[in-house]
Coordinates of C-alpha atoms in Angstrom, one line a residue:
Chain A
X1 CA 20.3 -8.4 10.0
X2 CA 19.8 -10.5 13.4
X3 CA 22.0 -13.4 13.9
X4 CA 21.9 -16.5 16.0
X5 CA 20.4 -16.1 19.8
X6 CA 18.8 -12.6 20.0
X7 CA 17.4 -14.1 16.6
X8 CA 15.9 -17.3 18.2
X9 CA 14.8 -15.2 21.1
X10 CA 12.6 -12.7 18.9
X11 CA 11.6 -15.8 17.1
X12 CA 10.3 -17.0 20.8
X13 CA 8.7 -13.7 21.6
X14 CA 6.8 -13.8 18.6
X15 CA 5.5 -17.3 19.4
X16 CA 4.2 -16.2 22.5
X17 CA 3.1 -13.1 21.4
X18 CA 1.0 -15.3 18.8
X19 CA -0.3 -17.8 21.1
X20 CA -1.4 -14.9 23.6
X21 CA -3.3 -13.1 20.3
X22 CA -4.7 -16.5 19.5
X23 CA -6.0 -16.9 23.3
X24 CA -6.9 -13.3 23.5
X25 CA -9.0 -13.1 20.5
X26 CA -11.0 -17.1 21.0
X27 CA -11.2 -17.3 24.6
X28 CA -14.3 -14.8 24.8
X29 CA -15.7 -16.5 21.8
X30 CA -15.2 -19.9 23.2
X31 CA -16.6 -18.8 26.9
X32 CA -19.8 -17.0 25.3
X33 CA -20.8 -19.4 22.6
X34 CA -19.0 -22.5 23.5
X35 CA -16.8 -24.3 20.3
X36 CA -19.1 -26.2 18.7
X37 CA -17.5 -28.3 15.6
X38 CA -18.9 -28.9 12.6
X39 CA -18.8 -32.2 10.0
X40 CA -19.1 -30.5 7.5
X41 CA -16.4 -27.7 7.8
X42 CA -12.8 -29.3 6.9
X43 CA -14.1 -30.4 3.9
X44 CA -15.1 -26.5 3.3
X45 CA -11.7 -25.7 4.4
X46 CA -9.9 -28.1 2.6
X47 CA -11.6 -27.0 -1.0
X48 CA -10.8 -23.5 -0.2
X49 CA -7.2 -24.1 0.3
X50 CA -7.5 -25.6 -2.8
X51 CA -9.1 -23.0 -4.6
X52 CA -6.9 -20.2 -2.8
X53 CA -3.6 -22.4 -3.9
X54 CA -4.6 -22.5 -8.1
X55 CA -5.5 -18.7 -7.3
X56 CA -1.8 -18.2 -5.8
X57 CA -0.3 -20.3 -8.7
X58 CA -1.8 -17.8 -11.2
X59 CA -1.1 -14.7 -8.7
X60 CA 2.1 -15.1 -8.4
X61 CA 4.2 -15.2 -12.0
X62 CA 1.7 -12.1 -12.2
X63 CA 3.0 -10.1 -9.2
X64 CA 6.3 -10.8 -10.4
X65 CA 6.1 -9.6 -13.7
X66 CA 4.0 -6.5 -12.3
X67 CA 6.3 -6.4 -9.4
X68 CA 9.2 -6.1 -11.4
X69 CA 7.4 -3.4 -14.1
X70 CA 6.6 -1.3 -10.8
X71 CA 10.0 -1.1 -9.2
X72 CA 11.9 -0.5 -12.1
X73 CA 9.9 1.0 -14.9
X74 CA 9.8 5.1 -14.9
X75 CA 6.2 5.0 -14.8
X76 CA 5.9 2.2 -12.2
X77 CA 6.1 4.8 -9.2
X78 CA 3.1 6.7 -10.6
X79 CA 1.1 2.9 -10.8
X80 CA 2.6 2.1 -7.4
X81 CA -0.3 3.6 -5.0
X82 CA -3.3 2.8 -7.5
X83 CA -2.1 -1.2 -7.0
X84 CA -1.7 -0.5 -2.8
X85 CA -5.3 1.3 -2.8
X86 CA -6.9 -1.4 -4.6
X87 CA -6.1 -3.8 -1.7
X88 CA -8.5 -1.0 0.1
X89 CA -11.7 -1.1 -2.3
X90 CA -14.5 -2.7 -0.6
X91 CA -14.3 -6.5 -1.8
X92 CA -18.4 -6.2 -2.7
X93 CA -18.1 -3.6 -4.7
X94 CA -15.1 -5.8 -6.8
X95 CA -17.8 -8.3 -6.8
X96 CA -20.2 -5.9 -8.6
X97 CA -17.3 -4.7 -10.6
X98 CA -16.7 -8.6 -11.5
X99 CA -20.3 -9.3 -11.9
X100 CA -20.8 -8.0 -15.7
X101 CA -17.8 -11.2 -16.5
X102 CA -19.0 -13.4 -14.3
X103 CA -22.5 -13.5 -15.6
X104 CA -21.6 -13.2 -19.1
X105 CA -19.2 -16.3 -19.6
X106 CA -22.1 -18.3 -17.2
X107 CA -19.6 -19.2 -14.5
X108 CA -21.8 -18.1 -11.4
X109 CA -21.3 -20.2 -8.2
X110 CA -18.6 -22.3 -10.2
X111 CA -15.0 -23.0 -8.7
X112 CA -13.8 -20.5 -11.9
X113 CA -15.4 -18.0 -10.5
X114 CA -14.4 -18.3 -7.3
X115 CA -10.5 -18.3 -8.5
X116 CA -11.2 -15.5 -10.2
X117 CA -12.6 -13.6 -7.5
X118 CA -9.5 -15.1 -5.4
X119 CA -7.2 -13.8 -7.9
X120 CA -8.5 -10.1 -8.3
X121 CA -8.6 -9.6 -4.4
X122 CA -5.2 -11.3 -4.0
X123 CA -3.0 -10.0 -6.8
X124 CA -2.2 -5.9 -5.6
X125 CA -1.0 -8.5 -2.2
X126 CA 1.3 -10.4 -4.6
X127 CA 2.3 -7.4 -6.6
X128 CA 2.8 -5.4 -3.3
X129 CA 5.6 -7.6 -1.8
X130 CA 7.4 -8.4 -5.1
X131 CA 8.0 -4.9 -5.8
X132 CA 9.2 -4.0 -2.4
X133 CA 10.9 -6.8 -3.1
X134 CA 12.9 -5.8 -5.9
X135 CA 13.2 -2.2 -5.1
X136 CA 15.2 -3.1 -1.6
X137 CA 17.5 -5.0 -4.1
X138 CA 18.1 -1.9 -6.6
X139 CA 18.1 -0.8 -9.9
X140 CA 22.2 -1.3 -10.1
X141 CA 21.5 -5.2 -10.3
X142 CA 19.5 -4.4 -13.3
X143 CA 21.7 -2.0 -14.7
X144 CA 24.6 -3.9 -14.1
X145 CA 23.3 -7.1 -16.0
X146 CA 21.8 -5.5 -18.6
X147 CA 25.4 -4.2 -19.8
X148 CA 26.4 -7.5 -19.0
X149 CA 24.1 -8.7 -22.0
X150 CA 21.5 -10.4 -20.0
X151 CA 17.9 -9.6 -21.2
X152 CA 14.8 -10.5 -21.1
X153 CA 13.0 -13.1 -18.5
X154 CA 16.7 -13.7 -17.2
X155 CA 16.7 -10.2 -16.0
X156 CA 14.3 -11.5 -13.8
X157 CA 15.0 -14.6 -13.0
X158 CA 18.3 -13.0 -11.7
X159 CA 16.4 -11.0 -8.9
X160 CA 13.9 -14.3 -8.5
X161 CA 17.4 -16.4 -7.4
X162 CA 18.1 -13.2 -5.1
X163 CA 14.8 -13.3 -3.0
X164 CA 13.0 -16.7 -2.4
X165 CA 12.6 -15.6 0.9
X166 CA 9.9 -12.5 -0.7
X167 CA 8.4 -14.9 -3.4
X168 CA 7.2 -17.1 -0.3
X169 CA 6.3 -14.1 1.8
X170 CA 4.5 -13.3 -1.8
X171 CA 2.4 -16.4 -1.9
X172 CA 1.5 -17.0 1.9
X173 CA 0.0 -13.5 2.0
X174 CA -1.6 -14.2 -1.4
X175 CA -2.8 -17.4 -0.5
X176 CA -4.1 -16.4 2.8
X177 CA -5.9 -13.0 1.3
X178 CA -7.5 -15.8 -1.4
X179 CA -8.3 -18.2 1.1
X180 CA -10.4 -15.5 3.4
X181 CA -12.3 -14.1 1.0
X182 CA -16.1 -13.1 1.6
X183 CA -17.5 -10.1 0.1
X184 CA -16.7 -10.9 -4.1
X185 CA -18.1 -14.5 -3.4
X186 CA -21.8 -12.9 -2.0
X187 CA -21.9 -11.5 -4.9
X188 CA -20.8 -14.0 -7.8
X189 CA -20.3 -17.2 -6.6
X190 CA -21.8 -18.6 -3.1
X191 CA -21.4 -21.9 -4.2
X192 CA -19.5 -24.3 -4.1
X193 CA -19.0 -22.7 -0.1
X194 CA -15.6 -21.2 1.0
X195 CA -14.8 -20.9 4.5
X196 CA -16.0 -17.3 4.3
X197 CA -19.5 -17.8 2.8
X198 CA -19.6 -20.7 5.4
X199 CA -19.1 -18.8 8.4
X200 CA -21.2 -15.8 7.1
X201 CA -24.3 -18.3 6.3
X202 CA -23.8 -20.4 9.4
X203 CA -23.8 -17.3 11.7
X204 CA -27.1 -16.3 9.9
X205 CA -28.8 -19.3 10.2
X206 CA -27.9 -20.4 13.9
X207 CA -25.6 -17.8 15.7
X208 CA -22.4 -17.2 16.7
X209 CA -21.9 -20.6 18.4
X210 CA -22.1 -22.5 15.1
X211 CA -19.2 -20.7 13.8
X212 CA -16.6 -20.3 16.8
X213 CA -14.5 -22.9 15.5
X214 CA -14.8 -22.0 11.8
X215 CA -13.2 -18.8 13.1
X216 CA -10.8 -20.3 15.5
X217 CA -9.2 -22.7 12.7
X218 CA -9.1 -18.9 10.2
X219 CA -7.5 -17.8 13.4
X220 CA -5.0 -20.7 14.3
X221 CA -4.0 -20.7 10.3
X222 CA -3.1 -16.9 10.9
X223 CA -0.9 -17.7 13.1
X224 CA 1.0 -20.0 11.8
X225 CA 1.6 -18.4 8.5
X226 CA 3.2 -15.6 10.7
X227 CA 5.4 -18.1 12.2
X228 CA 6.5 -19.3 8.9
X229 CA 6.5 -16.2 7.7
X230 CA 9.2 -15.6 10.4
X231 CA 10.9 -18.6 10.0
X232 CA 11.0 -17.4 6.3
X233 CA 12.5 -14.3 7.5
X234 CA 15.1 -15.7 9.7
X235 CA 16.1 -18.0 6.7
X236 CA 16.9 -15.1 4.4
X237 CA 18.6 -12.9 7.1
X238 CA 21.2 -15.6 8.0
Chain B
X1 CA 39.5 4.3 -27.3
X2 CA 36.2 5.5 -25.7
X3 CA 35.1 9.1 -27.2
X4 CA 31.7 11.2 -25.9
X5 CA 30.7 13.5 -28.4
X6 CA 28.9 16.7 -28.0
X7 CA 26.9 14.9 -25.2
X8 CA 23.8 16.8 -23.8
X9 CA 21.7 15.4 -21.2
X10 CA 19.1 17.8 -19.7
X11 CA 16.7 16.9 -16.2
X12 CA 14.6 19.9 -16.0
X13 CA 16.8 23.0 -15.0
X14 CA 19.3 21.1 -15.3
X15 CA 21.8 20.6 -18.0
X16 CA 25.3 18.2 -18.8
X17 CA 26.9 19.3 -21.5
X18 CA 30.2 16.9 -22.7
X19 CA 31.8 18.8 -25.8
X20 CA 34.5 16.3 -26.5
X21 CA 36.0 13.6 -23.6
X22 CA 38.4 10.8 -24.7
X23 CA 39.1 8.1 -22.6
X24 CA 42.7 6.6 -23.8
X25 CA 43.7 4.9 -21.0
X26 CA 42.4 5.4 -17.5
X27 CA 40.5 8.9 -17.4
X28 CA 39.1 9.6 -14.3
X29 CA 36.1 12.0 -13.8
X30 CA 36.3 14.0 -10.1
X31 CA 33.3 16.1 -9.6
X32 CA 31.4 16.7 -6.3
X33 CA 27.8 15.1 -5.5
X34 CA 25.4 16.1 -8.1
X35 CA 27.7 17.3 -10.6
X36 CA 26.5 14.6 -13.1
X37 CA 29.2 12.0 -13.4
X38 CA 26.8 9.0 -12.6
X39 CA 24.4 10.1 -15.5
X40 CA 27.1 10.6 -17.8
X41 CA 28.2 7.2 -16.9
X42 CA 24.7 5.8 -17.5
X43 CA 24.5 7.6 -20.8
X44 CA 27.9 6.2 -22.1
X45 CA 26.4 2.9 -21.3
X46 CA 22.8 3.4 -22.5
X47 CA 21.0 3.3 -19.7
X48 CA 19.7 6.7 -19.9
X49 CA 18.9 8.7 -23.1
X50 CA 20.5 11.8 -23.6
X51 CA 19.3 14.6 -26.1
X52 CA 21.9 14.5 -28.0
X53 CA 25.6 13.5 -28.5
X54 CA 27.8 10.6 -30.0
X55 CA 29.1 7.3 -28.2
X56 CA 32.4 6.3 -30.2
X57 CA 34.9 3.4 -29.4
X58 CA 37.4 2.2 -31.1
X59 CA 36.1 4.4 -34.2
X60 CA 32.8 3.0 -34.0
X61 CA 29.5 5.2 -33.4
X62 CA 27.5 2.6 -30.5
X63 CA 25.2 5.4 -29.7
X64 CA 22.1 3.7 -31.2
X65 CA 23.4 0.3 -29.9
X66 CA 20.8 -1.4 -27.1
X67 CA 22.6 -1.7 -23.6
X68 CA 23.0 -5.1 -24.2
X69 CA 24.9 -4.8 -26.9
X70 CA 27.5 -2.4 -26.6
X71 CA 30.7 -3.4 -26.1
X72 CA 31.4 -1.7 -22.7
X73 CA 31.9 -2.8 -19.2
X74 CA 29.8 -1.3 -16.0
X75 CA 30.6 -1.3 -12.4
X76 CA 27.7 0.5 -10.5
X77 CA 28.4 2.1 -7.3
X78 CA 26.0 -0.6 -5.4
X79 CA 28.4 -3.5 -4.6
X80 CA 26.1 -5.9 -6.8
X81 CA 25.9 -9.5 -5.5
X82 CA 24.3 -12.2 -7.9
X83 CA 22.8 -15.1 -5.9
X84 CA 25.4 -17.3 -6.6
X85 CA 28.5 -18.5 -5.9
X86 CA 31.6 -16.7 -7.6
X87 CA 32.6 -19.8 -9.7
X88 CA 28.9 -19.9 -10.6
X89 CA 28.4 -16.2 -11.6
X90 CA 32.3 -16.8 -13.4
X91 CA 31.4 -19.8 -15.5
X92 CA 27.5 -18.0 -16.3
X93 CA 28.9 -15.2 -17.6
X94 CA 31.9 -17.1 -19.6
X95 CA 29.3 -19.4 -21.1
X96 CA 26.7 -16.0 -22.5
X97 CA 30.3 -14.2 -23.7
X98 CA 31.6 -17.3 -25.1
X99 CA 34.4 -16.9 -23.0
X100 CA 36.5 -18.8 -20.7
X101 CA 36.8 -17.4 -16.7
X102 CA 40.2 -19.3 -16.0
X103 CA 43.0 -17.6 -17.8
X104 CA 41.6 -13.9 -16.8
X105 CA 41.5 -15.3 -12.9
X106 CA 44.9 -16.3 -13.3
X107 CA 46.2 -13.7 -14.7
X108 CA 44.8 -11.7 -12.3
X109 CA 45.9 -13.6 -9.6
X110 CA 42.4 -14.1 -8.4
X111 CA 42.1 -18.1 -7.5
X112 CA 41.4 -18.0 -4.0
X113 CA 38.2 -15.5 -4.9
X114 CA 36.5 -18.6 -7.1
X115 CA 36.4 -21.1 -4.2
X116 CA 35.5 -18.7 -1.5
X117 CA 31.3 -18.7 -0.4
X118 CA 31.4 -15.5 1.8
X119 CA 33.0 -12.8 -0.2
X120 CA 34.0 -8.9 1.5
X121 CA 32.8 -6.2 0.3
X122 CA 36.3 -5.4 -1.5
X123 CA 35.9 -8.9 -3.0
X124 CA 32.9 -8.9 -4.6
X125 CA 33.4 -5.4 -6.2
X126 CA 36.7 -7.5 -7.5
X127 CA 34.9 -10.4 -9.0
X128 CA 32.4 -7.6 -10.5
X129 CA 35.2 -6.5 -12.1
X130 CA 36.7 -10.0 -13.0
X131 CA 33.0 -10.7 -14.6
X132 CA 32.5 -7.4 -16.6
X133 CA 36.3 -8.3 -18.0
X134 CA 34.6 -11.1 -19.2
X135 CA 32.7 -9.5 -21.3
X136 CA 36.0 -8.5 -23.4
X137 CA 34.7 -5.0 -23.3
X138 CA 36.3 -2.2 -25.3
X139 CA 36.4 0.3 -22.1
X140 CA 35.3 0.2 -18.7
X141 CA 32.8 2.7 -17.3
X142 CA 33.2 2.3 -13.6
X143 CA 30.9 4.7 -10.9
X144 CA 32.7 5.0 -7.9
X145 CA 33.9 1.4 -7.5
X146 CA 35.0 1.8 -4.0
X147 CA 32.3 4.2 -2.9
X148 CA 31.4 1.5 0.0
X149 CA 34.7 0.0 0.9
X150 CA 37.0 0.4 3.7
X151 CA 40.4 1.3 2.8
X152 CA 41.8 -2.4 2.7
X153 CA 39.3 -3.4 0.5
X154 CA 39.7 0.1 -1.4
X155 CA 43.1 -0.8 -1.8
X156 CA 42.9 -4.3 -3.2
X157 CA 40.7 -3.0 -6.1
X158 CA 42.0 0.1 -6.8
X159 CA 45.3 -2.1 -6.9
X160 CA 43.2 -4.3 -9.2
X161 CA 42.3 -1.3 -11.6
X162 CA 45.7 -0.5 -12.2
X163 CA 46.9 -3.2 -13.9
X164 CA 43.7 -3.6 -16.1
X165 CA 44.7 -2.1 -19.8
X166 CA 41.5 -1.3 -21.0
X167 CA 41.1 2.0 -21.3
X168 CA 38.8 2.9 -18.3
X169 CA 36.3 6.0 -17.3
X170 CA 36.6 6.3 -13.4
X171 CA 34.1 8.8 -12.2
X172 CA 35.2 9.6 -7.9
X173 CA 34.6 12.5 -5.8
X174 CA 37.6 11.7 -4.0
X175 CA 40.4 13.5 -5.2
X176 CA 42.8 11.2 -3.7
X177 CA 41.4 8.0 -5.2
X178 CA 41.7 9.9 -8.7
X179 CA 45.5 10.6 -8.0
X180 CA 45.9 6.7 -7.3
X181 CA 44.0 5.4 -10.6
X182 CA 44.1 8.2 -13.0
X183 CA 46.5 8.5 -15.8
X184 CA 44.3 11.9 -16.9
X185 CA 42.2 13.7 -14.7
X186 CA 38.6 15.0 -15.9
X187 CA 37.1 17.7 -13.8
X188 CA 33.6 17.7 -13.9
X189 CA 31.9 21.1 -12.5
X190 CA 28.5 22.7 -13.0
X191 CA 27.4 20.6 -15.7
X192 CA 30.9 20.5 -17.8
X193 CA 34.1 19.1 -18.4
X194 CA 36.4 22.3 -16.9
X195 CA 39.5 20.5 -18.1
X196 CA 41.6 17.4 -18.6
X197 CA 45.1 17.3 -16.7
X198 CA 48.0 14.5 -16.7
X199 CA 48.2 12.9 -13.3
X200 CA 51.8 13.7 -12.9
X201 CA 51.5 13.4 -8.9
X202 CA 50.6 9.1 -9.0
X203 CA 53.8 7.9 -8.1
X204 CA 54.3 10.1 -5.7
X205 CA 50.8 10.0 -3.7
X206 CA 52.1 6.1 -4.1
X207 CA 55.2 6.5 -2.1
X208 CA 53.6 8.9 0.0
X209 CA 50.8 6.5 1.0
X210 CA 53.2 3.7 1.9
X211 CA 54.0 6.7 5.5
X212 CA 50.1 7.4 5.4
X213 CA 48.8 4.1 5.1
X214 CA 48.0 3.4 9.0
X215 CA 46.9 0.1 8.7
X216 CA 50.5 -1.3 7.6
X217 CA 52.5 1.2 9.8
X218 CA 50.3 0.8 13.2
X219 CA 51.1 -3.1 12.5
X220 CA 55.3 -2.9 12.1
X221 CA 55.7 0.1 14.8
X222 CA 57.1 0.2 18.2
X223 CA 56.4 0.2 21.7
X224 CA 52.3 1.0 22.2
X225 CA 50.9 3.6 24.7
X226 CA 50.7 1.3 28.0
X227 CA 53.6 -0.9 26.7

């Protein structure tokens, strides 16, 4: 645990550090293709939030119950790599994988499928940080309220009231994973457009200069979830 | 009273084998590291299944009773804290065992715990304790309680321990620590129960730990070096 001032001044290093990644990575973008807005692009990026948020809202009870399984469970060490390497699969080939659904229940290019390709690409995320999660807490806590008679979802709900600061972390990098998605929507559902399927047809149709923003706003949303994410972490180590 | 019997519990090559151990009043169980007295702990309490052997209190066989439901208190090794304050985690657990926090606290002379927010180590291995009691468990199944305290805390809940009167399974590798709580010693080597021996030497070690005890003597002594 850091307290107090060397705290606040890792906090400020990893501001700058941001800003300078931020500048690092869009300056040559900006100098090449200049930063050309686009009307229609907020309105792009304000349905995907949306979609990635009713993604999250399904990915996360999920992770936690996997989460919890994974940690604790004898077999859950063995299932522990299979949910990390899934994060790894090419996301087109979970679109193929996801195709055979998709087309059967006739929700191509729908906002269904598009939470449900959000959801499969998001959840070993979730699952990932809730177990870590409850494994840096311990098996004793279980152990020790299961012979105190507690059962069930309380079990749980125990080691939920012991880490808010991981369910957030949980459901930023969830959300973020859901929101950036490209490869699962080529394949089942390029409409209505995410940001990803924006930027990938805009850059097809006229060129990088279309899309420098589009990728400067991804960019500038980056970093500041890592800033709340260490705000987060500053909040649960004090 | 807690009996094991004929406990057998076997991890591969390895094997614990508990013939007959009864826990009258405070047994404690000194092995070294790895010589099983966490598992046998965990058995007693359900947490692990053995391959075979009996779990008897007070006359009655709890050896196919869920964890939840048999009547015994745990203290793991891991300081446990729940997030919540004590008088929270004192009045949740009073309300699921139908059971009221207040008398035990005074009786144990534990007040000034309830109102506190930042607990010690040593104090939140006592309120452990204070909640299992809540419980109203038949016998206490406690892993190395002070595993991760200093001595000060060490010696507020080992003080603690000694005035409880349930009947109480200590397991310690710390021979020391087992001449402080025990009324019977259990030695635990290579897999089995080597013997049970009356702690004839506590009152003594007591007395004796009053000259050792260099917290309270460094405090009342003379002149320092540089004085």
């Amino acid at each position: 645990m850091v307290y107090g001032g060397a705290m606040d001044r890792i906090l400020l290093i990893a501001v700058i550090v941001s800003v300078a990644y931020f500048l690092l990575l869009s300056l040559p973008a900006v100098v090449m293709f200049g930063a050309a807005p686009s009307s229609s692009f907020f309105r792009i990026v304000a349905s995907t939030a949306t979609y990635a948020t009713a993604s999250s809202l399904i990915v996360l009870p999920v992770s936690f119950i996997v989460g919890f399984a994974l940690a604790f469970r004898p077999s859950g060490s063995y299932m522990t790599p299979l949910i990390l390497f899934s994060t790894a699969i090419p996301h087109t080939a979970i679109g193929i994988l996801l195709a055979p659904i998709v087309f059967s229940l006739k929700i191509t290019d729908t906002a269904t499928s598009i939470v449900l390709g959000m959801f499969v690409v998001s959840l070993p995320i979730g699952v990932g940080v809730m177990r870590a999660s409850f494994a840096a807490q311990g098996v004793e806590l279980e152990e020790f309220l299961r012979s105190m008679g507690v059962r069930g979802m309380r079990l749980q709900w125990f080691y939920l009231r012991a880490s808010p600061t991981s369910v957030l972390l949980a459901a930023l990098l969830s959300w973020f994973r859901a929101f950036s998605e490209l490869g699962v929507f080529l394949i089942v559902a390029q409409r209505p457009q995410t940001v990803g399927v924006y930027i990938f047809e805009e850059f097809l149709r006229s060129g990088p200069t279309a899309v420098v923003s589009a990728s400067l706003v991804l960019l500038a949303v980056a970093m500041m979830l890592t800033l709340v994410t260490l705000v987060l972490e500053r909040a649960g180590s004090t | 009273m807690l009996e094991v019997r004929d406990l057998v519990i076997v991890r591969g090559d390895w094997r614990l084998e508990i013939g007959l151990l009864k826990v009258r009043s405070k047994t404690v169980l000194l092995g070294r590291n790895g010589a099983g007295k966490s598992t046998l702990l965990k058995a007693i309490m359900g947490l692990i299944r053995p391959a075979n052997g009996r779990i008897i209190v007070n006359g009655r066989d709890i050896s196919d009773l869920a964890v939840e439901d048999r009547p015994l208190g745990y203290v793991p090794q891991r300081v446990v804290r729940l997030a919540m304050s004590p008088r929270d985690q004192l009045e949740y657990f009073s309300k699921l065992h139908g059971t009221d926090y207040r008398p035990l606290i005074s009786k144990l002379g534990l007040e000034p715990l309830v109102g506190k927010r930042n607990l010690s180590l040593g104090e939140t291995q006592i309120l452990t304790i204070a909640t299992v009691l809540l419980k109203n468990p038949e016998a206490l199944l406690m892993d190395e309680p002070c595993a991760n305290l200093d001595w000060l805390n060490k010696k507020q809940v080992l003080n603690l321990i000694r005035i409880l009167e349930t009947p109480i399974l200590y397991v310690t590798h710390d021979p020391l620590e087992a001449l402080l709580v025990a009324d019977e010693i259990a030695l635990l080597e290579e897999g089995r129960v080597k013997g049970v021996y009356p702690n004839e030497a506590r009152e003594r070690v007591q007395k004796d730990l009053k000259f050792y005890d260099l917290y309270e003597r460094l405090k009342t002594s003379g002149p320092r070096i540089g004085d």
